[in-house]
Coordinates of C-alpha atoms and ligand atoms in Angstrom, one line a residue:
M1 CA -0.2 0.0 0.0
T2 CA 1.5 3.6 -1.2
D3 CA 1.3 5.9 1.9
V4 CA -0.8 8.7 0.8
H5 CA 1.4 10.7 3.9
G6 CA 4.6 11.4 4.2
G7 CA 5.8 10.6 8.3
N8 CA 4.9 6.8 8.4
I9 CA 8.2 5.5 9.7
Y10 CA 7.3 3.0 11.3
A11 CA 6.2 1.2 8.0
V12 CA 9.4 1.8 6.9
A13 CA 11.2 0.3 9.8
R14 CA 8.9 -2.6 9.4
E15 CA 10.3 -3.1 6.1
L16 CA 14.0 -2.6 6.8
N17 CA 14.0 -3.9 9.9
C18 CA 15.5 -1.5 12.0
E19 CA 13.9 1.0 14.6
P20 CA 11.6 3.9 13.5
E21 CA 14.3 6.7 15.1
E22 CA 17.0 4.9 12.4
I23 CA 15.2 6.3 9.3
V24 CA 16.0 10.0 8.6
D25 CA 12.3 11.5 7.8
F26 CA 12.4 14.0 5.2
S27 CA 8.4 13.3 4.0
A28 CA 6.9 15.0 7.2
S29 CA 7.8 18.5 7.5
I30 CA 8.5 18.8 11.3
N31 CA 10.8 21.5 12.5
P32 CA 14.2 19.5 13.2
L33 CA 15.1 21.7 15.9
G34 CA 12.3 20.1 17.8
P35 CA 9.5 21.1 20.5
S36 CA 11.1 23.6 22.7
P37 CA 12.4 22.7 25.6
R38 CA 10.0 23.5 28.0
V39 CA 7.8 21.1 26.2
W40 CA 9.7 18.0 27.6
K41 CA 9.1 19.2 31.4
A42 CA 5.7 20.1 30.1
I43 CA 5.3 16.7 29.7
V44 CA 6.7 14.9 32.5
A45 CA 4.4 17.3 34.9
A46 CA 1.2 16.8 32.7
C47 CA 1.8 13.0 33.4
R48 CA -0.5 13.2 36.6
L49 CA -3.0 14.1 34.5
V50 CA -3.4 11.0 32.5
T51 CA -5.7 9.7 35.6
H52 CA -8.8 12.1 34.9
Y53 CA -10.5 13.2 31.2
P54 CA -8.7 16.1 29.5
D55 CA -10.6 19.6 29.7
P56 CA -13.2 19.1 27.0
S57 CA -12.8 22.2 25.2
G58 CA -9.1 22.9 26.1
W59 CA -10.0 26.0 27.6
E60 CA -6.6 26.9 29.0
L61 CA -4.4 26.5 25.6
R62 CA -7.3 28.8 24.2
Q63 CA -7.0 31.5 26.5
A64 CA -3.1 31.3 25.5
L65 CA -4.0 31.3 22.3
G66 CA -6.3 33.6 22.3
R67 CA -4.0 36.2 23.8
Q68 CA -1.4 35.6 21.1
W69 CA -3.5 36.4 18.3
G70 CA -5.8 38.9 20.7
I71 CA -9.0 37.5 19.4
D72 CA -11.6 36.1 21.6
P73 CA -11.2 32.2 22.9
E74 CA -14.4 31.7 22.3
Q75 CA -13.5 32.1 18.4
I76 CA -11.0 29.2 19.0
V77 CA -11.6 25.3 18.5
V78 CA -8.9 22.8 19.6
G79 CA -9.1 19.4 18.0
N80 CA -7.1 16.3 17.2
G81 CA -4.7 18.1 14.8
S82 CA -6.0 20.2 12.5
M83 CA -6.8 17.1 10.3
E84 CA -9.6 16.5 12.9
L85 CA -11.0 20.0 12.1
I86 CA -10.2 19.5 7.5
D87 CA -12.9 16.2 8.7
V88 CA -15.4 18.2 11.0
I89 CA -15.9 21.6 8.8
P90 CA -18.0 20.0 5.7
R91 CA -20.1 18.0 8.1
A92 CA -20.8 20.9 10.5
L93 CA -21.2 23.7 7.8
Q94 CA -23.2 20.8 5.4
L95 CA -20.8 21.9 2.4
R96 CA -21.6 20.2 -0.6
R97 CA -18.9 21.8 -3.4
L98 CA -15.6 22.9 -2.5
V99 CA -12.9 24.5 -4.9
V100 CA -9.3 23.1 -4.3
V101 CA -6.1 24.4 -6.3
H102 CA -4.2 21.3 -7.5
P103 CA -1.4 20.4 -6.2
T104 CA -2.5 20.8 -2.5
F105 CA -3.2 18.6 0.3
S106 CA -5.3 15.6 -0.5
E107 CA -7.4 15.7 3.1
Y108 CA -9.8 18.6 1.8
E109 CA -10.9 16.6 -1.2
R110 CA -11.4 13.2 1.1
A111 CA -13.0 14.8 3.9
M112 CA -15.5 16.7 1.4
V113 CA -16.4 13.3 0.0
R114 CA -16.6 11.4 3.6
A115 CA -19.5 14.1 4.4
G116 CA -21.1 13.4 0.7
G117 CA -19.7 16.1 -1.1
S118 CA -17.5 16.8 -4.1
V119 CA -14.6 19.1 -5.2
V120 CA -14.4 21.5 -8.2
A121 CA -10.1 21.6 -9.1
I122 CA -8.8 24.1 -10.3
Y123 CA -4.9 23.9 -11.2
A124 CA -1.3 25.4 -10.9
K125 CA 0.6 25.6 -13.8
R126 CA 4.0 23.8 -13.8
A127 CA 5.6 26.6 -16.0
Q128 CA 4.5 29.1 -13.3
D129 CA 6.4 27.2 -10.9
Y130 CA 3.5 26.3 -9.6
A131 CA 2.5 29.8 -8.3
I132 CA -1.2 29.8 -7.0
P133 CA -3.6 31.1 -9.6
I134 CA -5.6 34.0 -7.5
D135 CA -6.8 35.8 -10.5
H136 CA -7.8 32.5 -12.1
L137 CA -9.8 31.3 -8.9
V138 CA -11.4 34.5 -8.4
Q139 CA -12.5 34.4 -11.9
L140 CA -13.9 31.3 -11.5
L141 CA -15.4 32.0 -7.9
D142 CA -17.1 35.3 -9.3
S143 CA -18.4 33.9 -12.2
K144 CA -22.0 32.6 -13.7
E145 CA -20.2 29.5 -13.6
S146 CA -19.9 29.3 -9.4
K147 CA -23.9 29.0 -9.7
T148 CA -23.7 26.3 -11.9
L149 CA -21.0 24.3 -10.4
A150 CA -23.1 24.8 -7.2
L151 CA -20.1 26.2 -5.4
D152 CA -20.1 26.6 -1.5
S153 CA -16.9 26.8 -0.5
V154 CA -12.8 27.2 -1.2
V155 CA -10.0 26.0 0.3
L156 CA -6.5 27.7 0.0
C157 CA -3.7 26.1 1.6
N158 CA -1.1 28.9 2.7
P159 CA 1.6 28.6 2.3
N160 CA 0.8 25.3 -0.3
S161 CA 1.6 21.6 0.3
P162 CA 3.6 20.2 -1.9
T163 CA 4.5 22.8 -3.9
G164 CA 5.8 25.2 -1.0
R165 CA 4.2 28.4 -3.0
V166 CA 2.7 31.1 -0.5
C167 CA 0.1 33.9 -1.7
S168 CA 0.5 37.2 0.0
A169 CA -2.1 39.0 2.5
D170 CA -3.3 40.8 0.4
E171 CA -4.3 38.1 -2.3
I172 CA -5.9 35.7 0.4
T173 CA -7.6 39.3 1.5
H174 CA -9.2 39.9 -2.0
V175 CA -10.4 36.1 -2.3
A176 CA -12.0 36.2 1.2
E177 CA -13.9 39.2 0.2
V178 CA -15.0 37.5 -3.5
A179 CA -16.2 34.3 -1.5
A180 CA -17.8 36.5 1.1
R181 CA -19.7 38.3 -1.7
R182 CA -20.7 35.6 -3.2
R183 CA -21.3 33.9 -0.3
L184 CA -19.2 31.0 -0.4
W185 CA -17.0 29.9 2.7
L186 CA -13.2 30.0 2.5
V187 CA -11.1 27.6 4.0
L188 CA -7.5 28.8 5.2
D189 CA -5.1 26.3 5.8
E190 CA -2.2 28.0 8.0
A191 CA -0.4 24.3 9.1
F192 CA 3.0 26.2 7.8
A193 CA 2.3 29.7 7.8
D194 CA 4.3 30.3 11.3
Y195 CA 7.1 30.1 8.5
C196 CA 5.6 33.5 6.7
P197 CA 3.8 35.0 9.2
E198 CA 3.9 37.9 7.3
Q199 CA 1.6 36.3 4.6
S200 CA -0.8 34.9 7.3
V201 CA -4.0 36.3 8.1
L202 CA -4.6 36.1 11.7
P203 CA -5.6 37.6 13.9
Q204 CA -7.5 39.9 11.3
A205 CA -9.3 36.7 9.5
A206 CA -10.9 36.1 12.9
S207 CA -13.3 39.0 12.3
W208 CA -14.2 38.0 9.1
P209 CA -17.9 36.3 8.8
R210 CA -17.2 33.4 6.4
V211 CA -13.8 32.3 7.1
I212 CA -11.8 29.7 8.9
V213 CA -8.7 29.9 9.5
L214 CA -6.7 26.2 10.0
R215 CA -3.4 26.5 12.3
S216 CA -1.2 23.4 13.4
L217 CA 1.3 22.8 15.7
T218 CA 2.4 20.0 14.7
K219 CA 5.1 21.3 12.1
F220 CA 6.4 24.2 13.5
Y221 CA 5.9 23.7 17.1
A222 CA 7.7 19.8 16.3
L223 CA 4.3 18.1 18.0
P224 CA 3.0 15.4 15.2
G225 CA 2.8 11.9 17.3
L226 CA 0.8 14.9 20.0
R227 CA -2.2 15.5 17.4
V228 CA -3.2 19.6 18.2
G229 CA -4.4 21.7 15.7
Y230 CA -6.9 24.7 16.0
A231 CA -9.4 26.5 13.8
V232 CA -10.1 30.3 14.4
A233 CA -13.2 32.1 13.3
A234 CA -16.5 33.7 14.4
R235 CA -17.9 32.5 17.2
S236 CA -21.1 31.0 15.4
V237 CA -18.9 29.5 13.8
I238 CA -16.8 27.7 16.0
R239 CA -20.1 26.6 17.3
R240 CA -21.1 24.7 14.6
L241 CA -17.5 23.2 14.3
R242 CA -17.6 22.2 17.9
T243 CA -21.2 20.0 17.8
Q244 CA -19.5 17.9 15.6
V245 CA -15.7 17.6 17.3
P246 CA -16.2 14.2 19.0
P247 CA -15.5 14.6 23.2
W248 CA -12.3 15.1 25.0
S249 CA -10.9 14.7 21.2
L250 CA -7.3 16.8 22.6
N251 CA -5.7 14.8 25.2
A252 CA -4.5 16.3 28.3
I253 CA -0.5 15.9 27.9
G254 CA -1.3 17.7 24.3
Q255 CA -2.7 20.1 25.8
M256 CA 0.1 21.0 28.4
A257 CA 2.6 20.5 25.9
A258 CA 1.1 22.6 22.9
L259 CA 0.4 25.1 26.1
A260 CA 4.2 25.2 26.6
A261 CA 5.2 25.5 23.2
V262 CA 3.0 28.8 22.3
G263 CA 4.2 29.9 25.4
D264 CA 8.3 30.0 24.3
Q265 CA 9.0 32.8 22.0
A266 CA 12.9 32.5 21.8
H267 CA 12.3 28.7 20.5
A268 CA 10.1 30.0 17.9
E269 CA 11.8 32.6 16.5
K270 CA 15.0 30.5 17.0
S271 CA 13.4 27.8 14.6
V272 CA 12.8 30.4 11.9
R273 CA 16.4 31.9 12.0
F274 CA 18.0 28.6 11.6
L275 CA 15.1 27.2 9.0
V276 CA 15.5 30.9 6.9
R277 CA 19.1 29.7 6.7
E278 CA 19.5 26.5 6.2
R279 CA 17.0 26.0 3.7
E280 CA 18.8 28.8 1.2
R281 CA 22.2 26.7 1.7
F282 CA 19.6 23.1 0.9
V283 CA 18.1 25.0 -2.1
S284 CA 21.6 26.1 -3.8
V285 CA 23.7 22.6 -3.0
L286 CA 19.7 21.1 -4.7
R287 CA 20.2 23.3 -7.3
A288 CA 23.6 22.0 -7.8
I289 CA 22.6 18.8 -8.5
P290 CA 22.6 18.7 -12.5
G291 CA 18.3 18.7 -13.9
C292 CA 17.2 19.1 -10.8
R293 CA 14.5 21.6 -10.4
V294 CA 13.8 23.7 -7.5
I295 CA 10.3 25.5 -6.6
P296 CA 10.9 28.8 -4.8
P297 CA 9.9 27.3 -1.1
S298 CA 8.3 29.3 1.8
A299 CA 8.3 26.9 4.1
N300 CA 10.2 24.3 6.0
Y301 CA 10.0 22.4 2.9
V302 CA 11.4 22.1 -0.4
F303 CA 9.8 21.2 -4.4
V304 CA 12.0 19.4 -6.1
E305 CA 11.7 18.0 -9.9
L306 CA 13.8 15.6 -10.7
P307 CA 15.7 15.4 -13.7
R308 CA 14.0 13.7 -17.2
G309 CA 14.1 9.9 -17.1
W310 CA 13.6 9.9 -13.6
R311 CA 10.9 8.9 -11.7
A312 CA 10.1 9.7 -7.9
T313 CA 8.5 6.9 -7.2
T314 CA 12.2 5.1 -8.1
V315 CA 14.2 7.3 -6.4
T316 CA 11.9 7.4 -3.3
E317 CA 12.6 3.0 -3.2
Q318 CA 16.1 3.5 -3.8
L319 CA 16.6 6.4 -1.0
K320 CA 14.5 4.3 1.3
R321 CA 16.7 1.4 1.3
Q322 CA 19.3 3.6 2.4
G323 CA 17.1 4.8 5.7
L324 CA 16.4 8.4 3.6
L325 CA 13.0 8.8 3.9
I326 CA 11.4 11.4 1.5
R327 CA 7.7 12.2 -0.4
D328 CA 7.1 10.6 -3.2
C329 CA 4.2 13.5 -5.1
S330 CA 4.0 11.2 -8.5
S331 CA 0.4 10.9 -7.3
V332 CA -0.7 14.4 -6.4
P333 CA -3.3 15.6 -8.4
G334 CA -1.5 18.4 -10.8
A335 CA 2.2 17.4 -9.9
S336 CA 4.6 15.3 -12.5
A337 CA 5.9 11.9 -12.1
R338 CA 9.1 13.4 -11.1
A339 CA 7.7 15.5 -7.8
I340 CA 9.3 14.9 -4.6
R341 CA 8.9 17.5 -1.2
L342 CA 12.1 17.3 0.9
A343 CA 11.6 18.5 4.5
V344 CA 14.6 21.1 5.6
R345 CA 16.2 18.9 8.4
L346 CA 19.9 19.4 10.3
P347 CA 22.5 20.5 8.2
S348 CA 24.1 17.4 8.4
E349 CA 21.5 15.1 7.5
N350 CA 20.9 17.5 4.7
D351 CA 24.3 17.5 3.4
R352 CA 23.9 13.3 3.6
L353 CA 20.6 13.3 1.6
V354 CA 22.0 15.5 -1.2
K355 CA 24.9 13.3 -1.3
A356 CA 22.9 9.8 -1.7
L357 CA 20.4 11.8 -4.4
S358 CA 23.8 13.4 -6.2
A359 CA 25.1 10.2 -6.4
M360 CA 22.2 8.7 -7.9
L361 CA 21.2 10.8 -10.4
G362 CA 25.0 11.1 -10.8
N363 CA 25.9 7.8 -12.2
F364 CA 22.4 7.5 -14.4
N365 CA 24.0 10.4 -16.5
G366 CA 27.5 8.7 -16.2
Ligands
PLP1 C1 -1.5 21.6 4.4 C2 -1.5 20.5 5.7 N1 -2.7 20.7 6.3 C3 -3.3 20.1 7.5 C4 -2.3 19.2 7.9 C5 -2.2 17.9 8.9 O1 -1.6 18.5 9.9 P1 -2.0 18.1 12.1 O2 -3.5 17.3 12.0 O3 -0.9 17.6 12.5 O4 -2.4 19.1 12.5 C6 -0.5 18.7 6.8 C7 -0.4 17.4 7.5 O5 0.6 16.9 6.6 C8 -0.9 19.5 6.1 O6 0.5 19.0 5.1

C-alpha cells in the first residue's frame, strides 16, 4: 500500500527491519530543532493528569492562543491535529461543493467525499512554478459558472503543500472578499504559516464572517505525535464546528505540551532563523544537482522535480533502502511523475540526502 502522506517511519522500519528512529524522515516537514525544551518538562509534569479526563474544551490552551492572536478564545476550537477539524468542517457547515487548487494537500477532498460532497479543481501551472493562480480562482468564484457548479466553498493552503508556494496576505484578503460577496466559505489552511508570518491573515481573519483559519502545532512546534491543531473563526462558526468534534478529542498531555510550546517565543524565533538560513543552503546545493528543478520555497520543505528520465517513485524507493525517507509526490493530482518533497532538516542530514541523491542521479547521467 502506498502512503497518502509522509511520516510513516513505522512502516519503513518494519520493512527495513530497523528501529523507527533510525529512519531520517524528510517526508514529514517537522521543525528539525524539535519542540521547545519547555515542552519536555510540560509533558513530564502532565503525566499526573492521565488518570483524569482532559479539559473537554481545551480552555487554558484557548486562553493562551487567544492572547497570542489578540482574539476572543471563543473564536477558537482545538482539535486532535488540524486534520480533525478538516474532517469536521464539511459536515458542520454542510458543504457540498468545494473548490481546491491542485497540487495541494489531499485531505480536503477526502473529507468532502466522506461528508457526501465533492470538489471542483483548478490547477496551478508547472510553467509558473506552481504559483497559486489567484486571478483564475477569483474569476471562477465570481463567475456565473460558480452558480452552475453550485459552489459553496473554497480551500486554500497558504503556504501550499506540497509545492511550498505562498500567496500574499493581500491576495488572500481579496479571495475572502469575493468569497464573502458570493456567500461562499473560505477555508484557509495555515498549517505552515509560522514560517512566513507576514503572509498570514491572522488575527484579522478572525472577524471575517465566512472564513475559517486552520493552524497546526505539528510542524513548527514539532508535535506530530501529540496531535494538536485549532481553528479560528467567528463565534457562531466555532459553535457549529464544536457540535461535530467528539468529546475529549485533545488529550491532556497534548494540551499541556501545546501550552508550553506556544509560550516559548525565543524557541520560535530561533526556529525561524535556523530554517531561513538552512533552507537557503539546502536549495542552493539541490539546484547544483544537474537537471533538478527546485520550486521557490516558503515553508520548511522544498518541492523538487527530478531530472528527465527519473521517476519519483524509483528515487524514493532507492533512498528508502538507505534509511532516507522522502515524499514521493507523483500521485498528487497536478504534480509530475518526477515530483518529490523534501523537508529541511539539520545540516548534516540534509548533506547526507544531497550526497545520496547526487550519487544516484550522477550515476544515471554518467
Ligand atoms: C497542509 C496541511 N494541513 C494540515 C495537515 C494536518 O496536520 P495536523 O493534523 O498534524 O495538524 C497537514 C499534514 O500534513 C498538512 O500538510
